[in-house]
PDB file of C-alpha atoms in Angstrom:
ATOM      1  CA  UNK F   1       0.588  -0.253   0.299  1.00  0.00           C
ATOM      2  CA  UNK F   2       1.118   3.410  -0.361  1.00  0.00           C
ATOM      3  CA  UNK F   3       2.454   5.625   2.082  1.00  0.00           C
ATOM      4  CA  UNK F   4      -0.177   8.081   1.326  1.00  0.00           C
ATOM      5  CA  UNK F   5      -2.722   6.019   2.620  1.00  0.00           C
ATOM      6  CA  UNK F   6      -0.957   4.579   5.526  1.00  0.00           C
ATOM      7  CA  UNK F   7      -0.552   7.979   6.413  1.00  0.00           C
ATOM      8  CA  UNK F   8      -3.937   8.922   6.177  1.00  0.00           C
ATOM      9  CA  UNK F   9      -4.781   6.158   8.792  1.00  0.00           C
ATOM     10  CA  UNK F  10      -2.283   7.617  11.486  1.00  0.00           C
ATOM     11  CA  UNK F  11      -3.858  11.255  11.283  1.00  0.00           C
ATOM     12  CA  UNK F  12      -7.168  10.120  11.444  1.00  0.00           C
ATOM     13  CA  UNK F  13      -6.153   7.815  14.530  1.00  0.00           C
ATOM     14  CA  UNK F  14      -5.264  10.611  15.752  1.00  0.00           C
ATOM     15  CA  UNK F  15      -8.223  12.770  14.745  1.00  0.00           C
ATOM     16  CA  UNK F  16     -10.380   9.856  16.789  1.00  0.00           C
ATOM     17  CA  UNK F  17      -8.475   9.576  19.323  1.00  0.00           C
ATOM     18  CA  UNK F  18      -5.678  12.981  19.876  1.00  0.00           C
ATOM     19  CA  UNK F  19      -3.427  10.592  21.347  1.00  0.00           C
ATOM     20  CA  UNK F  20      -5.075   9.314  24.054  1.00  0.00           C
ATOM     21  CA  UNK F  21      -6.920   5.659  24.407  1.00  0.00           C
ATOM     22  CA  UNK F  22      -8.015   3.543  20.976  1.00  0.00           C
ATOM     23  CA  UNK F  23     -10.697   3.583  18.694  1.00  0.00           C
ATOM     24  CA  UNK F  24     -12.488   0.629  17.615  1.00  0.00           C
ATOM     25  CA  UNK F  25     -11.641  -0.061  14.143  1.00  0.00           C
ATOM     26  CA  UNK F  26     -15.226  -0.108  13.346  1.00  0.00           C
ATOM     27  CA  UNK F  27     -15.557   3.892  14.469  1.00  0.00           C
ATOM     28  CA  UNK F  28     -12.339   4.103  12.248  1.00  0.00           C
ATOM     29  CA  UNK F  29     -13.689   2.919   8.866  1.00  0.00           C
ATOM     30  CA  UNK F  30     -16.628   4.257   9.302  1.00  0.00           C
ATOM     31  CA  UNK F  31     -14.851   7.831   9.860  1.00  0.00           C
ATOM     32  CA  UNK F  32     -12.993   7.014   6.730  1.00  0.00           C
ATOM     33  CA  UNK F  33     -15.198   5.053   4.560  1.00  0.00           C
ATOM     34  CA  UNK F  34     -13.249   2.079   3.443  1.00  0.00           C
ATOM     35  CA  UNK F  35     -14.321  -1.870   4.675  1.00  0.00           C
ATOM     36  CA  UNK F  36     -14.057  -2.634   7.915  1.00  0.00           C
ATOM     37  CA  UNK F  37     -11.758  -6.077   6.496  1.00  0.00           C
ATOM     38  CA  UNK F  38      -9.056  -3.179   4.492  1.00  0.00           C
ATOM     39  CA  UNK F  39      -8.663  -1.304   8.150  1.00  0.00           C
ATOM     40  CA  UNK F  40      -7.844  -4.939   9.514  1.00  0.00           C
ATOM     41  CA  UNK F  41      -5.508  -5.621   6.989  1.00  0.00           C
ATOM     42  CA  UNK F  42      -3.678  -2.426   7.114  1.00  0.00           C
ATOM     43  CA  UNK F  43      -3.067  -2.035  10.968  1.00  0.00           C
ATOM     44  CA  UNK F  44      -1.560  -5.036  11.018  1.00  0.00           C
ATOM     45  CA  UNK F  45       0.892  -3.250   8.655  1.00  0.00           C
ATOM     46  CA  UNK F  46       0.967  -0.484  10.601  1.00  0.00           C
ATOM     47  CA  UNK F  47       1.350  -2.752  14.084  1.00  0.00           C
ATOM     48  CA  UNK F  48       4.544  -4.450  12.248  1.00  0.00           C
ATOM     49  CA  UNK F  49       5.833  -1.091  11.855  1.00  0.00           C
ATOM     50  CA  UNK F  50       5.788  -0.367  14.752  1.00  0.00           C
ATOM     51  CA  UNK F  51       3.496   2.623  14.757  1.00  0.00           C
ATOM     52  CA  UNK F  52       0.521   1.067  16.497  1.00  0.00           C
ATOM     53  CA  UNK F  53      -1.018  -0.977  18.572  1.00  0.00           C
ATOM     54  CA  UNK F  54      -3.742  -3.317  17.958  1.00  0.00           C
ATOM     55  CA  UNK F  55      -5.191  -6.605  19.429  1.00  0.00           C
ATOM     56  CA  UNK F  56      -8.388  -7.669  17.302  1.00  0.00           C
ATOM     57  CA  UNK F  57     -11.614  -6.360  19.629  1.00  0.00           C
ATOM     58  CA  UNK F  58      -9.786  -4.383  21.336  1.00  0.00           C
ATOM     59  CA  UNK F  59      -9.129  -1.143  18.479  1.00  0.00           C
ATOM     60  CA  UNK F  60      -6.108   0.480  17.868  1.00  0.00           C
ATOM     61  CA  UNK F  61      -3.805   3.581  19.388  1.00  0.00           C
ATOM     62  CA  UNK F  62      -0.505   5.115  18.679  1.00  0.00           C
ATOM     63  CA  UNK F  63       2.384   4.150  19.941  1.00  0.00           C
ATOM     64  CA  UNK F  64       5.241   7.026  20.331  1.00  0.00           C
ATOM     65  CA  UNK F  65       6.109   7.000  16.932  1.00  0.00           C
ATOM     66  CA  UNK F  66       2.931   6.509  15.663  1.00  0.00           C
ATOM     67  CA  UNK F  67       2.013   9.310  17.514  1.00  0.00           C
ATOM     68  CA  UNK F  68       5.421  11.867  16.678  1.00  0.00           C
ATOM     69  CA  UNK F  69       4.844  10.943  13.367  1.00  0.00           C
ATOM     70  CA  UNK F  70       0.965  11.511  12.776  1.00  0.00           C
ATOM     71  CA  UNK F  71       1.331  15.423  14.950  1.00  0.00           C
ATOM     72  CA  UNK F  72       3.911  15.747  12.129  1.00  0.00           C
ATOM     73  CA  UNK F  73       1.506  15.070   9.024  1.00  0.00           C
ATOM     74  CA  UNK F  74      -1.032  17.041  10.915  1.00  0.00           C
ATOM     75  CA  UNK F  75       1.160  20.215  11.430  1.00  0.00           C
ATOM     76  CA  UNK F  76       1.876  20.311   7.656  1.00  0.00           C
ATOM     77  CA  UNK F  77      -1.774  20.003   6.596  1.00  0.00           C
ATOM     78  CA  UNK F  78      -2.559  23.156   9.253  1.00  0.00           C
ATOM     79  CA  UNK F  79       0.483  24.859   8.064  1.00  0.00           C
ATOM     80  CA  UNK F  80      -0.865  23.994   4.155  1.00  0.00           C
ATOM     81  CA  UNK F  81      -4.473  24.884   4.987  1.00  0.00           C
ATOM     82  CA  UNK F  82      -3.599  28.296   7.001  1.00  0.00           C
ATOM     83  CA  UNK F  83      -1.347  29.360   3.232  1.00  0.00           C
ATOM     84  CA  UNK F  84      -3.695  28.514   1.424  1.00  0.00           C
ATOM     85  CA  UNK F  85      -6.217  31.059   3.113  1.00  0.00           C
ATOM     86  CA  UNK F  86      -4.744  33.417   4.370  1.00  0.00           C
ATOM     87  CA  UNK F  87      -1.968  34.222   1.734  1.00  0.00           C
ATOM     88  CA  UNK F  88      -4.234  33.122  -1.109  1.00  0.00           C
ATOM     89  CA  UNK F  89      -7.113  33.559   0.300  1.00  0.00           C
ATOM     90  CA  UNK F  90      -8.722  30.402  -1.069  1.00  0.00           C
ATOM     91  CA  UNK F  91     -12.269  29.101   1.023  1.00  0.00           C
ATOM     92  CA  UNK F  92     -11.881  26.632   3.662  1.00  0.00           C
ATOM     93  CA  UNK F  93     -13.582  23.357   2.277  1.00  0.00           C
ATOM     94  CA  UNK F  94     -10.981  23.651  -0.864  1.00  0.00           C
ATOM     95  CA  UNK F  95      -8.178  24.543   1.298  1.00  0.00           C
ATOM     96  CA  UNK F  96      -8.587  21.189   2.863  1.00  0.00           C
ATOM     97  CA  UNK F  97      -9.422  19.673   0.446  1.00  0.00           C
ATOM     98  CA  UNK F  98      -5.961  20.861  -1.336  1.00  0.00           C
ATOM     99  CA  UNK F  99      -4.198  19.921   2.041  1.00  0.00           C
ATOM    100  CA  UNK F 100      -5.294  16.393   2.212  1.00  0.00           C
ATOM    101  CA  UNK F 101      -2.921  15.718  -0.798  1.00  0.00           C
ATOM    102  CA  UNK F 102      -0.564  17.917  -0.176  1.00  0.00           C
ATOM    103  CA  UNK F 103       0.613  16.629   3.505  1.00  0.00           C
ATOM    104  CA  UNK F 104       1.794  13.279   2.160  1.00  0.00           C
ATOM    105  CA  UNK F 105       4.027  15.357  -0.278  1.00  0.00           C
ATOM    106  CA  UNK F 106       5.254  18.695   0.994  1.00  0.00           C
ATOM    107  CA  UNK F 107       8.383  18.147   2.522  1.00  0.00           C
ATOM    108  CA  UNK F 108       9.491  19.507   6.352  1.00  0.00           C
ATOM    109  CA  UNK F 109      11.515  21.842   4.944  1.00  0.00           C
ATOM    110  CA  UNK F 110       8.913  23.926   3.071  1.00  0.00           C
ATOM    111  CA  UNK F 111       6.143  23.791   4.873  1.00  0.00           C
ATOM    112  CA  UNK F 112       8.673  25.486   7.241  1.00  0.00           C
ATOM    113  CA  UNK F 113       9.122  28.032   5.078  1.00  0.00           C
ATOM    114  CA  UNK F 114       5.191  28.614   4.494  1.00  0.00           C
ATOM    115  CA  UNK F 115       4.668  28.710   8.151  1.00  0.00           C
ATOM    116  CA  UNK F 116       7.594  31.407   8.776  1.00  0.00           C
ATOM    117  CA  UNK F 117       5.497  33.265   6.064  1.00  0.00           C
ATOM    118  CA  UNK F 118       2.553  32.755   7.976  1.00  0.00           C
ATOM    119  CA  UNK F 119       4.539  33.902  11.371  1.00  0.00           C
ATOM    120  CA  UNK F 120       2.177  32.611  14.293  1.00  0.00           C
ATOM    121  CA  UNK F 121       2.435  29.092  15.398  1.00  0.00           C
ATOM    122  CA  UNK F 122      -0.718  27.100  13.552  1.00  0.00           C
ATOM    123  CA  UNK F 123      -1.329  24.790  16.389  1.00  0.00           C
ATOM    124  CA  UNK F 124      -0.270  22.780  19.055  1.00  0.00           C
ATOM    125  CA  UNK F 125       1.629  19.947  16.606  1.00  0.00           C
ATOM    126  CA  UNK F 126       4.449  23.005  16.750  1.00  0.00           C
ATOM    127  CA  UNK F 127       5.994  21.199  19.755  1.00  0.00           C
ATOM    128  CA  UNK F 128       7.014  18.321  16.546  1.00  0.00           C
ATOM    129  CA  UNK F 129       8.884  20.766  14.353  1.00  0.00           C
ATOM    130  CA  UNK F 130      12.538  20.054  13.839  1.00  0.00           C
ATOM    131  CA  UNK F 131      13.371  23.382  12.716  1.00  0.00           C
ATOM    132  CA  UNK F 132      11.419  25.567  15.286  1.00  0.00           C
ATOM    133  CA  UNK F 133      10.394  28.938  14.801  1.00  0.00           C
ATOM    134  CA  UNK F 134      12.882  32.040  16.344  1.00  0.00           C
ATOM    135  CA  UNK F 135      11.032  35.031  17.890  1.00  0.00           C
ATOM    136  CA  UNK F 136      11.548  38.454  17.565  1.00  0.00           C
ATOM    137  CA  UNK F 137      12.644  38.574  21.420  1.00  0.00           C
ATOM    138  CA  UNK F 138      15.361  36.123  20.251  1.00  0.00           C
ATOM    139  CA  UNK F 139      16.404  38.819  17.615  1.00  0.00           C
ATOM    140  CA  UNK F 140      15.318  42.227  16.205  1.00  0.00           C
ATOM    141  CA  UNK F 141      12.395  43.381  14.003  1.00  0.00           C
ATOM    142  CA  UNK F 142      12.780  45.538  10.984  1.00  0.00           C
ATOM    143  CA  UNK F 143      11.821  47.622  13.473  1.00  0.00           C
ATOM    144  CA  UNK F 144      14.952  47.588  15.690  1.00  0.00           C
ATOM    145  CA  UNK F 145      17.613  47.427  12.746  1.00  0.00           C
ATOM    146  CA  UNK F 146      19.525  50.612  13.001  1.00  0.00           C
ATOM    147  CA  UNK F 147      20.462  52.230   9.745  1.00  0.00           C
ATOM    148  CA  UNK F 148      23.300  51.086   6.873  1.00  0.00           C
ATOM    149  CA  UNK F 149      22.508  47.659   9.267  1.00  0.00           C
ATOM    150  CA  UNK F 150      21.794  44.255   6.723  1.00  0.00           C
ATOM    151  CA  UNK F 151      19.870  41.472   8.148  1.00  0.00           C
ATOM    152  CA  UNK F 152      17.756  38.376   6.516  1.00  0.00           C
ATOM    153  CA  UNK F 153      14.500  37.999   6.873  1.00  0.00           C
ATOM    154  CA  UNK F 154      13.285  35.520   9.374  1.00  0.00           C
ATOM    155  CA  UNK F 155       9.805  35.211   9.279  1.00  0.00           C
ATOM    156  CA  UNK F 156       6.666  37.780   9.294  1.00  0.00           C
ATOM    157  CA  UNK F 157       4.660  37.737  12.506  1.00  0.00           C
ATOM    158  CA  UNK F 158       1.592  39.067  12.691  1.00  0.00           C
ATOM    159  CA  UNK F 159      -2.613  37.639  13.461  1.00  0.00           C
ATOM    160  CA  UNK F 160      -3.374  39.877  10.342  1.00  0.00           C
ATOM    161  CA  UNK F 161      -3.433  37.997   7.483  1.00  0.00           C
ATOM    162  CA  UNK F 162      -3.778  41.205   5.446  1.00  0.00           C
ATOM    163  CA  UNK F 163      -1.038  42.739   6.470  1.00  0.00           C
ATOM    164  CA  UNK F 164       1.175  39.963   5.313  1.00  0.00           C
ATOM    165  CA  UNK F 165       0.072  39.557   2.228  1.00  0.00           C
ATOM    166  CA  UNK F 166       0.595  43.153   1.832  1.00  0.00           C
ATOM    167  CA  UNK F 167       4.351  42.802   2.925  1.00  0.00           C
ATOM    168  CA  UNK F 168       4.510  39.015   0.348  1.00  0.00           C
ATOM    169  CA  UNK F 169       3.666  41.295  -1.710  1.00  0.00           C
ATOM    170  CA  UNK F 170       6.618  44.094  -1.356  1.00  0.00           C
ATOM    171  CA  UNK F 171       9.062  41.681  -1.842  1.00  0.00           C
ATOM    172  CA  UNK F 172       9.036  40.789   1.873  1.00  0.00           C
ATOM    173  CA  UNK F 173       9.966  37.256   1.941  1.00  0.00           C
ATOM    174  CA  UNK F 174      11.675  34.976   4.814  1.00  0.00           C
ATOM    175  CA  UNK F 175      14.783  34.228   3.301  1.00  0.00           C
ATOM    176  CA  UNK F 176      15.931  37.896   1.687  1.00  0.00           C
ATOM    177  CA  UNK F 177      18.516  39.806   3.340  1.00  0.00           C
ATOM    178  CA  UNK F 178      17.771  44.372   3.718  1.00  0.00           C
ATOM    179  CA  UNK F 179      19.508  46.687   4.424  1.00  0.00           C
ATOM    180  CA  UNK F 180      18.583  49.857   5.990  1.00  0.00           C
ATOM    181  CA  UNK F 181      19.315  53.349   4.477  1.00  0.00           C
ATOM    182  CA  UNK F 182      17.539  55.409   7.101  1.00  0.00           C
ATOM    183  CA  UNK F 183      14.647  55.725   9.145  1.00  0.00           C
ATOM    184  CA  UNK F 184      12.709  57.882  11.976  1.00  0.00           C
ATOM    185  CA  UNK F 185      12.162  57.774  15.567  1.00  0.00           C
ATOM    186  CA  UNK F 186       8.627  56.786  15.102  1.00  0.00           C
ATOM    187  CA  UNK F 187       8.379  57.246  11.744  1.00  0.00           C
ATOM    188  CA  UNK F 188       8.938  55.320   7.842  1.00  0.00           C
ATOM    189  CA  UNK F 189      11.911  53.076   7.975  1.00  0.00           C
ATOM    190  CA  UNK F 190      13.013  53.485   4.003  1.00  0.00           C
ATOM    191  CA  UNK F 191      15.301  49.682   3.711  1.00  0.00           C
ATOM    192  CA  UNK F 192      16.724  47.864   0.379  1.00  0.00           C
ATOM    193  CA  UNK F 193      15.768  44.742  -0.826  1.00  0.00           C
ATOM    194  CA  UNK F 194      16.710  43.054  -4.137  1.00  0.00           C
ATOM    195  CA  UNK F 195      17.296  45.872  -6.372  1.00  0.00           C
ATOM    196  CA  UNK F 196      14.024  47.992  -4.887  1.00  0.00           C
ATOM    197  CA  UNK F 197      14.359  50.610  -2.309  1.00  0.00           C
ATOM    198  CA  UNK F 198      10.670  50.832   0.229  1.00  0.00           C
ATOM    199  CA  UNK F 199       9.388  52.994   2.423  1.00  0.00           C
ATOM    200  CA  UNK F 200       7.614  50.661   5.043  1.00  0.00           C
ATOM    201  CA  UNK F 201       5.889  52.464   8.339  1.00  0.00           C
ATOM    202  CA  UNK F 202       7.247  51.541  11.635  1.00  0.00           C
ATOM    203  CA  UNK F 203       3.926  49.684  12.708  1.00  0.00           C
ATOM    204  CA  UNK F 204       4.147  47.188   9.662  1.00  0.00           C
ATOM    205  CA  UNK F 205       8.494  47.214  10.010  1.00  0.00           C
ATOM    206  CA  UNK F 206       7.202  45.536  13.653  1.00  0.00           C
ATOM    207  CA  UNK F 207       5.634  42.367  11.483  1.00  0.00           C
ATOM    208  CA  UNK F 208       9.008  41.464   9.841  1.00  0.00           C
ATOM    209  CA  UNK F 209      10.710  39.253  12.121  1.00  0.00           C
ATOM    210  CA  UNK F 210      14.986  39.695  11.395  1.00  0.00           C
ATOM    211  CA  UNK F 211      18.418  37.717  11.862  1.00  0.00           C
ATOM    212  CA  UNK F 212      20.697  40.452  11.629  1.00  0.00           C
ATOM    213  CA  UNK F 213      24.214  39.504  10.308  1.00  0.00           C
ATOM    214  CA  UNK F 214      27.522  40.932  11.299  1.00  0.00           C
ATOM    215  CA  UNK F 215      29.227  41.827   8.483  1.00  0.00           C
ATOM    216  CA  UNK F 216      32.764  41.154  10.020  1.00  0.00           C
ATOM    217  CA  UNK F 217      31.966  37.679   9.982  1.00  0.00           C
TER     218      UNK F 217
END
């Protein structure tokens, strides 16, 4: 069976149990819309792989490895879903349907980059991330940058999707370098990013979290 099919079982067991207790095979079959015999066959396969604990007539639960795998998958699903709704303006049902397909194919690195674009934590499954986000308290926002300093955009931090989309359209994408040309105390920041020179107001500059580089290194 395909890895996507195996992963569907793991993430659905997680959804039905929230990682606590067991779920009956009949309930899992009904939830997934598949025959009970197919569920039993897959659970034997997942049990042999050490991802679930399965006992006939008692049900199935996730092992520690199975839990981590399922949480990582669910995190990818939520990242893609949020990216499609918040950045690309898809409706929630379409975003959910596409995320169900993409969660199996997207790499950890690509999911992390999507997450950094959106900035805020997606959900509790972020604890499974192998490359956890920085926070502005660990570095700087663009508002803190001094004239002449160069930095790399780490991520965008805002619960307002319109601000994130505006910054992306202006070229403020995680991983790109920015240099502050000048600033006023509570006024706009004038920055260079790529071949562009952009003036950005102070409040919006606080959304852009940076990793400051030391040019002497």
